[in-house]
mmCIF file of C-alpha atoms in Angstrom:
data_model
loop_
_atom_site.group_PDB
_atom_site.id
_atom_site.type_symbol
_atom_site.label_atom_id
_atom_site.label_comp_id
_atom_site.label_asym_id
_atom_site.label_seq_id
_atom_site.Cartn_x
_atom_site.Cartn_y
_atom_site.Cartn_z
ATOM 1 C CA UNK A 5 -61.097 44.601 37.409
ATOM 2 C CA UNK A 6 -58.402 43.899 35.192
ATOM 3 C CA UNK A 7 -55.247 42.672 36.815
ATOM 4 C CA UNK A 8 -52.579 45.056 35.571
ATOM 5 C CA UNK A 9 -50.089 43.893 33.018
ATOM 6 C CA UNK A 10 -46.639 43.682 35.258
ATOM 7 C CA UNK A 11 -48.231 41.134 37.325
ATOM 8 C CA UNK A 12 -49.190 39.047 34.690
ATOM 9 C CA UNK A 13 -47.448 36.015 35.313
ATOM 10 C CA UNK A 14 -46.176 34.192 32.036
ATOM 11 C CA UNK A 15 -45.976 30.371 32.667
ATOM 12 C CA UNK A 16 -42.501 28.725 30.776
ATOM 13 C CA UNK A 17 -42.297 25.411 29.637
ATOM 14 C CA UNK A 18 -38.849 24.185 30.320
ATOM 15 C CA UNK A 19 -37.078 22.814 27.251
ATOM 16 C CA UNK A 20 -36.486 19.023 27.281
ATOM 17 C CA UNK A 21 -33.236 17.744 27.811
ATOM 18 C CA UNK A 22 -31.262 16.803 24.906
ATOM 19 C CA UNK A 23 -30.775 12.997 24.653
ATOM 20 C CA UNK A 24 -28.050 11.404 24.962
ATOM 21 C CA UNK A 25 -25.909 10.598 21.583
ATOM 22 C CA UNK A 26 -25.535 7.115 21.292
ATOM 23 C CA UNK A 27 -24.455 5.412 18.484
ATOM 24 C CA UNK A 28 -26.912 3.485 16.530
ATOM 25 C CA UNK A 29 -25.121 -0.047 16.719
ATOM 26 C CA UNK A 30 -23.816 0.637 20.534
ATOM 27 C CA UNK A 31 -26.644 1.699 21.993
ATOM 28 C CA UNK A 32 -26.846 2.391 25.964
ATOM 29 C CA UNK A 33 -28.735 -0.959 27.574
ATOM 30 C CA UNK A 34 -28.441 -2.404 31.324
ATOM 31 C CA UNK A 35 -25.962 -5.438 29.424
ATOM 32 C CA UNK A 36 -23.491 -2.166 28.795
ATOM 33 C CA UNK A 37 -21.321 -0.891 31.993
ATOM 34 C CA UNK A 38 -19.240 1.256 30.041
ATOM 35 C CA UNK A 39 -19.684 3.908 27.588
ATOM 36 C CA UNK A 40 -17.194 5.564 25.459
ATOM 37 C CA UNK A 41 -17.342 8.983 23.995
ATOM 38 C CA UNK A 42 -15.454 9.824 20.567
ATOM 39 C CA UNK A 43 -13.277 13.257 20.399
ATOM 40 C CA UNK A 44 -16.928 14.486 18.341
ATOM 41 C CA UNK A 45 -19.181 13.325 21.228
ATOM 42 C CA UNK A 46 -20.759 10.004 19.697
ATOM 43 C CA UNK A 47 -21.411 7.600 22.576
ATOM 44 C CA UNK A 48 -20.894 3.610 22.763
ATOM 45 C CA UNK A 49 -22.211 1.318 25.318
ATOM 46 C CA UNK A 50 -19.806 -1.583 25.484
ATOM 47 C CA UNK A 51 -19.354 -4.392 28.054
ATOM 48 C CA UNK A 52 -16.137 -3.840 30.303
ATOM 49 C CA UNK A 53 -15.604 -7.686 30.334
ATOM 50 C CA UNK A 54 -15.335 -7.892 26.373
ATOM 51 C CA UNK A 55 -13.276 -4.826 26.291
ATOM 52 C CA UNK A 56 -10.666 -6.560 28.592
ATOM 53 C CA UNK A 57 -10.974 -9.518 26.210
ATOM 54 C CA UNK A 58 -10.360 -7.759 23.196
ATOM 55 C CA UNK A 59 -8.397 -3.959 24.041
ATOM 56 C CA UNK A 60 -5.318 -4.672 25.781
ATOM 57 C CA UNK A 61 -5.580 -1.129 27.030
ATOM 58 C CA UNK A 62 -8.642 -1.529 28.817
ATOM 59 C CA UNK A 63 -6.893 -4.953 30.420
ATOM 60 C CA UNK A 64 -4.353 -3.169 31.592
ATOM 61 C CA UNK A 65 -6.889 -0.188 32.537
ATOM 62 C CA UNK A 66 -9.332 -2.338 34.638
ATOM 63 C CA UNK A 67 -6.718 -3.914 36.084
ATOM 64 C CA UNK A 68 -5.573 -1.291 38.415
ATOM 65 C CA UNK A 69 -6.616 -0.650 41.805
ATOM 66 C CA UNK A 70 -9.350 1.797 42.601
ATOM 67 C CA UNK A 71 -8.919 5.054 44.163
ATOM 68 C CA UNK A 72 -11.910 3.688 46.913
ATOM 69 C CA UNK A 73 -13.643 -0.122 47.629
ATOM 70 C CA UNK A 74 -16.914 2.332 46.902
ATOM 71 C CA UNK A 75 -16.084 4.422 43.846
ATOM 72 C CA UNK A 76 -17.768 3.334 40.363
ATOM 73 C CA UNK A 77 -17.801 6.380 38.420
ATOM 74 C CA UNK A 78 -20.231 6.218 35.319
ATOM 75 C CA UNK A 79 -18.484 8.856 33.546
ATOM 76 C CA UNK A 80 -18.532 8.188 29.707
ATOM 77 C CA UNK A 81 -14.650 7.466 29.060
ATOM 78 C CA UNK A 82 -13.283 10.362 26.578
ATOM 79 C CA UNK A 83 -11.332 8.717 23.494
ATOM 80 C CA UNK A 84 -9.434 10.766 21.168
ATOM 81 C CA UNK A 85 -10.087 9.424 18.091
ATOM 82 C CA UNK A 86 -13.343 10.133 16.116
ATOM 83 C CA UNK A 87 -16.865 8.223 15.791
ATOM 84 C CA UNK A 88 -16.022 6.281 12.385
ATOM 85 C CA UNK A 89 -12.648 5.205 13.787
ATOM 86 C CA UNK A 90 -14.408 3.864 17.490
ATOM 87 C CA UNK A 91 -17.356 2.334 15.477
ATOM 88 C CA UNK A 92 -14.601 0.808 13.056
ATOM 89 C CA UNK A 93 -11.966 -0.648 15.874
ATOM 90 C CA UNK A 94 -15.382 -2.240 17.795
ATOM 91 C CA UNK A 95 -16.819 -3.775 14.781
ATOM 92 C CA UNK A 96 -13.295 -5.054 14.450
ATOM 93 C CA UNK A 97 -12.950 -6.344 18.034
ATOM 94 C CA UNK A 98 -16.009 -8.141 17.849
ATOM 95 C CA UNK A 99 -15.879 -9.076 14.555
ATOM 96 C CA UNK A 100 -18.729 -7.294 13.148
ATOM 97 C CA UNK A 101 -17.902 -6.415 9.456
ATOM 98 C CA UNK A 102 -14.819 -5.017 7.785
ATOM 99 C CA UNK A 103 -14.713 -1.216 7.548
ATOM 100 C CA UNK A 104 -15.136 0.174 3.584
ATOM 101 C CA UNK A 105 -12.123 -0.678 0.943
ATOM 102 C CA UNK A 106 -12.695 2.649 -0.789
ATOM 103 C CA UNK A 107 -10.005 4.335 1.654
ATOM 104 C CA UNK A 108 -6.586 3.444 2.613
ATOM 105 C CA UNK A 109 -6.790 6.556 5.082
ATOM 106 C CA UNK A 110 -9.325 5.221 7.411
ATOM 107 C CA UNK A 111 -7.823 1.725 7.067
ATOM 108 C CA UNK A 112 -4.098 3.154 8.375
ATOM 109 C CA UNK A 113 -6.019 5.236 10.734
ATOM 110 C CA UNK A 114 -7.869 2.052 12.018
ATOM 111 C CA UNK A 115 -4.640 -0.126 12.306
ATOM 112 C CA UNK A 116 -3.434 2.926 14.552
ATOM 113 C CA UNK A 117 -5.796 2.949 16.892
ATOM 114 C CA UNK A 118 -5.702 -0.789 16.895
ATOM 115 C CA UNK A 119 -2.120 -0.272 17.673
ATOM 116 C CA UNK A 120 -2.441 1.907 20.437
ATOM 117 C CA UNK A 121 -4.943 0.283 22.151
ATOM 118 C CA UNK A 122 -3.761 -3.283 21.703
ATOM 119 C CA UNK A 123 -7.034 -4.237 20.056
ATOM 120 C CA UNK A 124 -5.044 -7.591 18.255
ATOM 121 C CA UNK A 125 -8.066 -9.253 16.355
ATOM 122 C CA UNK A 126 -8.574 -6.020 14.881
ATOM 123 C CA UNK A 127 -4.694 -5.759 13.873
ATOM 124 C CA UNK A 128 -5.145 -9.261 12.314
ATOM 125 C CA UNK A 129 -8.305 -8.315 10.603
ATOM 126 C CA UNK A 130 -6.908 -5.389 8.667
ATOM 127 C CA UNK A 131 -3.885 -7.148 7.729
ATOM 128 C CA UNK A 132 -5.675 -10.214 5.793
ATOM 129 C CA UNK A 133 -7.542 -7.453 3.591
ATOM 130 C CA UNK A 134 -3.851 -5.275 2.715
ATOM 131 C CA UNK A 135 -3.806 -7.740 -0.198
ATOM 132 C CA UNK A 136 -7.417 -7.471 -1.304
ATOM 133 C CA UNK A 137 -7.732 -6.834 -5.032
ATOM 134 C CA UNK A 138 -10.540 -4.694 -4.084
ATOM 135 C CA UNK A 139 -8.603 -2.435 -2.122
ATOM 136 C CA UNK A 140 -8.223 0.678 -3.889
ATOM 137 C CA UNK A 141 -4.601 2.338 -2.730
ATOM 138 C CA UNK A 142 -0.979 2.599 -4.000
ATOM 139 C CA UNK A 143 1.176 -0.549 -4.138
ATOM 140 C CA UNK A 144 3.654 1.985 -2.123
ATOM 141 C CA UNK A 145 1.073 2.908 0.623
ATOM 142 C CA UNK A 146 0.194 -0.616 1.567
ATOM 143 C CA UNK A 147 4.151 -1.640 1.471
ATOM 144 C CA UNK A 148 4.812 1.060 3.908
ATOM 145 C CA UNK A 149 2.466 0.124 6.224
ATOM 146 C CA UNK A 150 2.945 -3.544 5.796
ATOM 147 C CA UNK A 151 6.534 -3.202 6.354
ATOM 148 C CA UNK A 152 6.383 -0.662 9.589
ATOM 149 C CA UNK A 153 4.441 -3.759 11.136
ATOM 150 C CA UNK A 154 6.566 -6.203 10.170
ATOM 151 C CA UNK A 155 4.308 -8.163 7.836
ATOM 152 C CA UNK A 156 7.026 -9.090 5.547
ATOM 153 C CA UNK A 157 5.092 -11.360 3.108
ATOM 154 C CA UNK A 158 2.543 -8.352 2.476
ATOM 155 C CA UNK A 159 5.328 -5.601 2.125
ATOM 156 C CA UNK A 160 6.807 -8.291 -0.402
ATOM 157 C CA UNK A 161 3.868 -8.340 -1.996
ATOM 158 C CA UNK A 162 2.854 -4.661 -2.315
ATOM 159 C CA UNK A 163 6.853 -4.224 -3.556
ATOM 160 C CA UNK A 164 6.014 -6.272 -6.593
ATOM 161 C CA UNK A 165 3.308 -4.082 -7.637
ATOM 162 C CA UNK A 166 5.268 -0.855 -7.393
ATOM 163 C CA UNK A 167 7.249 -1.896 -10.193
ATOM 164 C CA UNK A 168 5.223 0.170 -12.305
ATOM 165 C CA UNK A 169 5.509 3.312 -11.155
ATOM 166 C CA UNK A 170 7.759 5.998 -11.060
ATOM 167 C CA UNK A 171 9.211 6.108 -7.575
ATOM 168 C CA UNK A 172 10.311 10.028 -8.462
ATOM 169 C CA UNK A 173 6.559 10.877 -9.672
ATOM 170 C CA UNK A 174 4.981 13.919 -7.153
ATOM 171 C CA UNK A 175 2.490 10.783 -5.999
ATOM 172 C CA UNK A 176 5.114 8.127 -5.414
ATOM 173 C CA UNK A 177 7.188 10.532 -3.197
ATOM 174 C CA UNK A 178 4.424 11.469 -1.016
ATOM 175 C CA UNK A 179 3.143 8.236 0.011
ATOM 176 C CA UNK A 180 6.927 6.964 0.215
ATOM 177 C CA UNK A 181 7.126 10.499 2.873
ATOM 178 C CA UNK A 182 5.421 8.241 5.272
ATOM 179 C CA UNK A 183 7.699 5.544 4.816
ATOM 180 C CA UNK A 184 10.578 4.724 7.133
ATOM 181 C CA UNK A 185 13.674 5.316 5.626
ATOM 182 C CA UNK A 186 15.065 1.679 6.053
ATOM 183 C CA UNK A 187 11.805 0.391 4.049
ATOM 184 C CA UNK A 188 12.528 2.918 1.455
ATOM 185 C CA UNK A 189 15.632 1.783 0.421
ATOM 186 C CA UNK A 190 15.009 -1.702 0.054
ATOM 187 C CA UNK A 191 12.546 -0.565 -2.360
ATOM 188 C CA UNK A 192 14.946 2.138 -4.266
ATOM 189 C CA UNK A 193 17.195 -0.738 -4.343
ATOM 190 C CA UNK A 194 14.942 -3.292 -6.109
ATOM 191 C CA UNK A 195 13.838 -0.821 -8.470
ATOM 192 C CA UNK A 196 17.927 0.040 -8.871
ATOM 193 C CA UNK A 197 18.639 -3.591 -8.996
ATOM 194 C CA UNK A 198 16.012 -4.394 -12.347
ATOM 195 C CA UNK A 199 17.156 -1.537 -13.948
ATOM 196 C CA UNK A 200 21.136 -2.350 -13.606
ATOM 197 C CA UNK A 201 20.510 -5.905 -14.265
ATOM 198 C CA UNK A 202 17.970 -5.056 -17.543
ATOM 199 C CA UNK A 203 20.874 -2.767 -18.810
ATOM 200 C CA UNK A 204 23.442 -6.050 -18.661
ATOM 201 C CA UNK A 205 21.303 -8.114 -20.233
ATOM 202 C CA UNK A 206 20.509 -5.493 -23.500
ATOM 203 C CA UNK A 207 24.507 -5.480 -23.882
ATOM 204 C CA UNK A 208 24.938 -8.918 -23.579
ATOM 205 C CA UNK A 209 26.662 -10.186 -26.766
ATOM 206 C CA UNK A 210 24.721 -13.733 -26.210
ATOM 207 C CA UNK A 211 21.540 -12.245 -26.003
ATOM 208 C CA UNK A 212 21.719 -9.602 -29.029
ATOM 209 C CA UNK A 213 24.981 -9.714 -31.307
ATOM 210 C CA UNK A 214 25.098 -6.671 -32.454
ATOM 211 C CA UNK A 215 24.677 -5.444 -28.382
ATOM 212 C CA UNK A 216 27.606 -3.197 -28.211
ATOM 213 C CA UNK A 217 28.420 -2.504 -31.916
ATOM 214 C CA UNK A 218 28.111 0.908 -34.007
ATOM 215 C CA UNK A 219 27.825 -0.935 -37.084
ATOM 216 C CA UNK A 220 26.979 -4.074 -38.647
ATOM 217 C CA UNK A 221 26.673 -6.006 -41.345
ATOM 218 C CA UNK A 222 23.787 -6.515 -43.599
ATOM 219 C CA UNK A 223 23.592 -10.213 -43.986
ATOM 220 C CA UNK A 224 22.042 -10.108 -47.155
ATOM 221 C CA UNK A 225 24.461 -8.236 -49.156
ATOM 222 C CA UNK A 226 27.361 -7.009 -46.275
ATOM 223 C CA UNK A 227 26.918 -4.023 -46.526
ATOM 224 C CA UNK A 228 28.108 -1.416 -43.529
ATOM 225 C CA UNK A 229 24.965 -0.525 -41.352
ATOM 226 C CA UNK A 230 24.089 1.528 -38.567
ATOM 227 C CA UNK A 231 23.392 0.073 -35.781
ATOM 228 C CA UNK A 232 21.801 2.755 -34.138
ATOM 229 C CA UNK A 233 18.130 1.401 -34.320
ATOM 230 C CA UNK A 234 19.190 -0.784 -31.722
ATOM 231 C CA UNK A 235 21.077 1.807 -29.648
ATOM 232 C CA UNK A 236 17.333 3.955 -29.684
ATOM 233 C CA UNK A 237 15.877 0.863 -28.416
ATOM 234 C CA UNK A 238 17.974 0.303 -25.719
ATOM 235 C CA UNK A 239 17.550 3.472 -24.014
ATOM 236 C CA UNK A 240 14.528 3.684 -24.694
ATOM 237 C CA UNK A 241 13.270 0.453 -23.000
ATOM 238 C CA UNK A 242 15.772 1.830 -20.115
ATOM 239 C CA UNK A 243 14.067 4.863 -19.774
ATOM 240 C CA UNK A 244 10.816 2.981 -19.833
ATOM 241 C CA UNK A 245 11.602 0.751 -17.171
ATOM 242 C CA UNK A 246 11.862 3.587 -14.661
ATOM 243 C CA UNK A 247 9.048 5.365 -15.869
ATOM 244 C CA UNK A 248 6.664 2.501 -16.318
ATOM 245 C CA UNK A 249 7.882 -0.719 -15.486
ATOM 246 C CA UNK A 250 8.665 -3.520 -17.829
ATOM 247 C CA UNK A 251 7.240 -6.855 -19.141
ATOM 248 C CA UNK A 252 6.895 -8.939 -22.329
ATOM 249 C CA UNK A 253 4.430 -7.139 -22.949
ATOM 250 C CA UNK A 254 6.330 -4.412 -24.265
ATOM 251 C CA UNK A 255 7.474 -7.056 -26.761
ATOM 252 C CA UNK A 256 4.095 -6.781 -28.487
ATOM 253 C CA UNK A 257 4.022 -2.758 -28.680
ATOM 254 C CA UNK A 258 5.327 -0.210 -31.026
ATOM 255 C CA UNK A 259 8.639 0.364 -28.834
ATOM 256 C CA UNK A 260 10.098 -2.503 -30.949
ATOM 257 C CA UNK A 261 8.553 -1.228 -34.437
ATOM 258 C CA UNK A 262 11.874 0.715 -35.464
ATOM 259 C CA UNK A 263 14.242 -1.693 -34.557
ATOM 260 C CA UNK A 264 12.084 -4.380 -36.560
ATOM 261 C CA UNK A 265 11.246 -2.247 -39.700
ATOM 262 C CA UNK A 266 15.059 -0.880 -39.905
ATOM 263 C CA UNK A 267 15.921 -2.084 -43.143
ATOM 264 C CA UNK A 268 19.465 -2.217 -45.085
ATOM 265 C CA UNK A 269 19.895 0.882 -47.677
ATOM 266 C CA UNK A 270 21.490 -0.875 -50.129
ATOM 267 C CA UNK A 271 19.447 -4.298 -50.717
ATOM 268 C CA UNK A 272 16.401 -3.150 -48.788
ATOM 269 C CA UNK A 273 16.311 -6.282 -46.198
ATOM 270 C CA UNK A 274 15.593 -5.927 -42.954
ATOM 271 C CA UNK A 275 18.343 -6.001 -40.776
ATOM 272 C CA UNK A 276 17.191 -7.455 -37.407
ATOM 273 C CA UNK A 277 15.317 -10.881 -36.676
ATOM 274 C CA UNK A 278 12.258 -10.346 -35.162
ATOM 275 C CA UNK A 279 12.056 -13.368 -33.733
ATOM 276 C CA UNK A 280 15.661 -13.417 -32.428
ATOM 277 C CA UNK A 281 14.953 -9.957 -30.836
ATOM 278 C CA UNK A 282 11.834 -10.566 -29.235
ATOM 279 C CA UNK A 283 13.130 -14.288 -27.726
ATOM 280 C CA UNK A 284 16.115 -12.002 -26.235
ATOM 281 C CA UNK A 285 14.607 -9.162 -24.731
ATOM 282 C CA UNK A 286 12.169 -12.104 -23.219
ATOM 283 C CA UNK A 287 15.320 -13.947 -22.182
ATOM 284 C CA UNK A 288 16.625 -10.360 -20.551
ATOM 285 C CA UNK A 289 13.553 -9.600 -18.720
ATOM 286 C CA UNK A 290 12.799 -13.257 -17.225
ATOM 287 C CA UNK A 291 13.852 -13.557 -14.161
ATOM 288 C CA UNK A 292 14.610 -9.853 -12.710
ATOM 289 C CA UNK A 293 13.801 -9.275 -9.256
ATOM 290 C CA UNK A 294 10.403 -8.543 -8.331
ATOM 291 C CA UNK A 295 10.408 -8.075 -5.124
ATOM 292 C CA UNK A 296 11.828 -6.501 -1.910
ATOM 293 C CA UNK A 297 13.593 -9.376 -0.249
ATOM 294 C CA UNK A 298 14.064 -9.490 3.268
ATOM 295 C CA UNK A 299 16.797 -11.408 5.792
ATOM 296 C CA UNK A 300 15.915 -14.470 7.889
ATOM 297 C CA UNK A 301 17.020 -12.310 10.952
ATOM 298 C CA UNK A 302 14.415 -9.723 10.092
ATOM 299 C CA UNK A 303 11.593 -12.670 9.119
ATOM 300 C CA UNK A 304 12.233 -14.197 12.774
ATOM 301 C CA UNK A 305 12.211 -11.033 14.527
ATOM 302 C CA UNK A 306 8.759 -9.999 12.884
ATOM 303 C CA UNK A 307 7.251 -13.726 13.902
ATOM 304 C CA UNK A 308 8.773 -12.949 17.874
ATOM 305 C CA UNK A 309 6.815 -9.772 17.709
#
């Protein structure tokens, strides 16, 4: 006889349990005492004796007494930050490999988390690649950071090669929004600085003559001319220097063209010397300041730190 169907007893199998989640490169192995666990629940078996060599946190963290001679928890240790930034800051610490170029996000975002848990090497690390010519971020992003660390030569650096853009651009002001407010001016003064100085040196009677003059004189046939070519110029390469920067190689571009071609109505010479022009507005741009300069006081403090 048929058994009947409610006592037909329906055998389970029991689901495996999930494995753990370890990291590919930090793997759990008997060598490993300690495993960390990022705020997304990646796992890293690392050694607690080169953790104290290398994270001054954990240094401190071993350090202190346990609550009991027999306690030895094996709890993973919960970090807040996420798997790419604990892979990054161990590769660091142990000198692994550089994390990518291609972001200036996770680099900060490494350099904090070195920060916070004293991991030095890793600090060091990150620094020496600011500079890389590879390293695809705004001159004004890697001078903040630079200069909230106190890696002066860097910031001085990075300050150089804002002097391109437009510190007033929607771009410019949002990396300079991270930027303490100290480091900010320094920068709005170089850029203040160039462009003051620049404006001197285009009304500098040395220089250019005919600097500060409404008219001239055709040298040709003397002959009252304007002088306003020139005056176009001048703001113009003013204007551009805020904007865009300047160099000599403006000296090559069309920005000069009108001032060059301007020719007298009367006997149909041309009224300015090229080659007088272009060896003055070299004269008036060599030498400008390039760069964010910083005090011996602050320089010493930076090399105590």
């Amino acid at each position: 006889m048929e058994a009947p169907a409610g006592n037909v007893s329906v055998k389970v199998e029991e689901e495996d349990a999930p494995l753990p989640n370890y990291h590919p490169e930090y793997p759990s192995s008997p060598d490993m005492d300690i495993t960390l666990r990022s705020n997304d629940g990646t796992l890293f078996g690392a050694s607690s004796l080169l953790l104290k060599l290398t994270w001054g946190f954990f240094k401190t963290m071993f350090s202190l007494p346990k609550e009991s001679p027999s306690s030895s928890s094996t709890e993973p240790i919960t970090m807040q930050e996420s798997t790419e930034v604990i892979a990054g800051l161990l590769n660091l610490s142990f000198r692994l490999g550089m994390p990518p170029l291609d972001s200036i996000d996770t680099l900060e975002t490494l350099l904090r988390a070195a920060d916070k848990y004293e991991v030095t090497s890793a600090a060091v690390m990150i620094r020496s690649v600011l500079t890389s010519p590879v390293l695809e971020a705004s001159p004004a992003r890697i001078y903040g950071i630079a200069y909230e660390h106190g890696w002066y030569k860097e910031a001085a650096w990075a300050s150089s090669k804002t002097l391109t853009l437009d510190l007033c651009s929607p771009e410019a002001v949002s990396d300079l929004s991270r930027i303490d407010g100290s480091a900010i001016m320094k920068l709005m003064t170089l850029h203040r600085n160039r462009r003051d100085l620049f404006r001197e040196r285009l009304d500098d009677i040395d220089l250019f003559p005919y600097a500060t003059t409404t008219q001239l004189v055709c040298h040709s046939c003397e002959e009252d001319v304007d002088n306003s070519p020139w005056q176009v110029m001048k703001y113009t390469l003013v204007s551009q220097m805020e904007r865009d920067g300047i160099s000599t190689d403006c000296l090559d571009g069309t920005i000069l063209e009108a001032v060059i071609d301007a020719k007298c109505p009367r006997c149909k010479r041309k009224i300015y010397n090229p080659v007088m022009l272009r060896k003055g507005l070299r004269e008036a741009i060599k030498g400008l300041p390039d760069r964010v300069e910083f005090s011996a006081e602050e320089e010493a403090e930076a090399q105590g730190t």
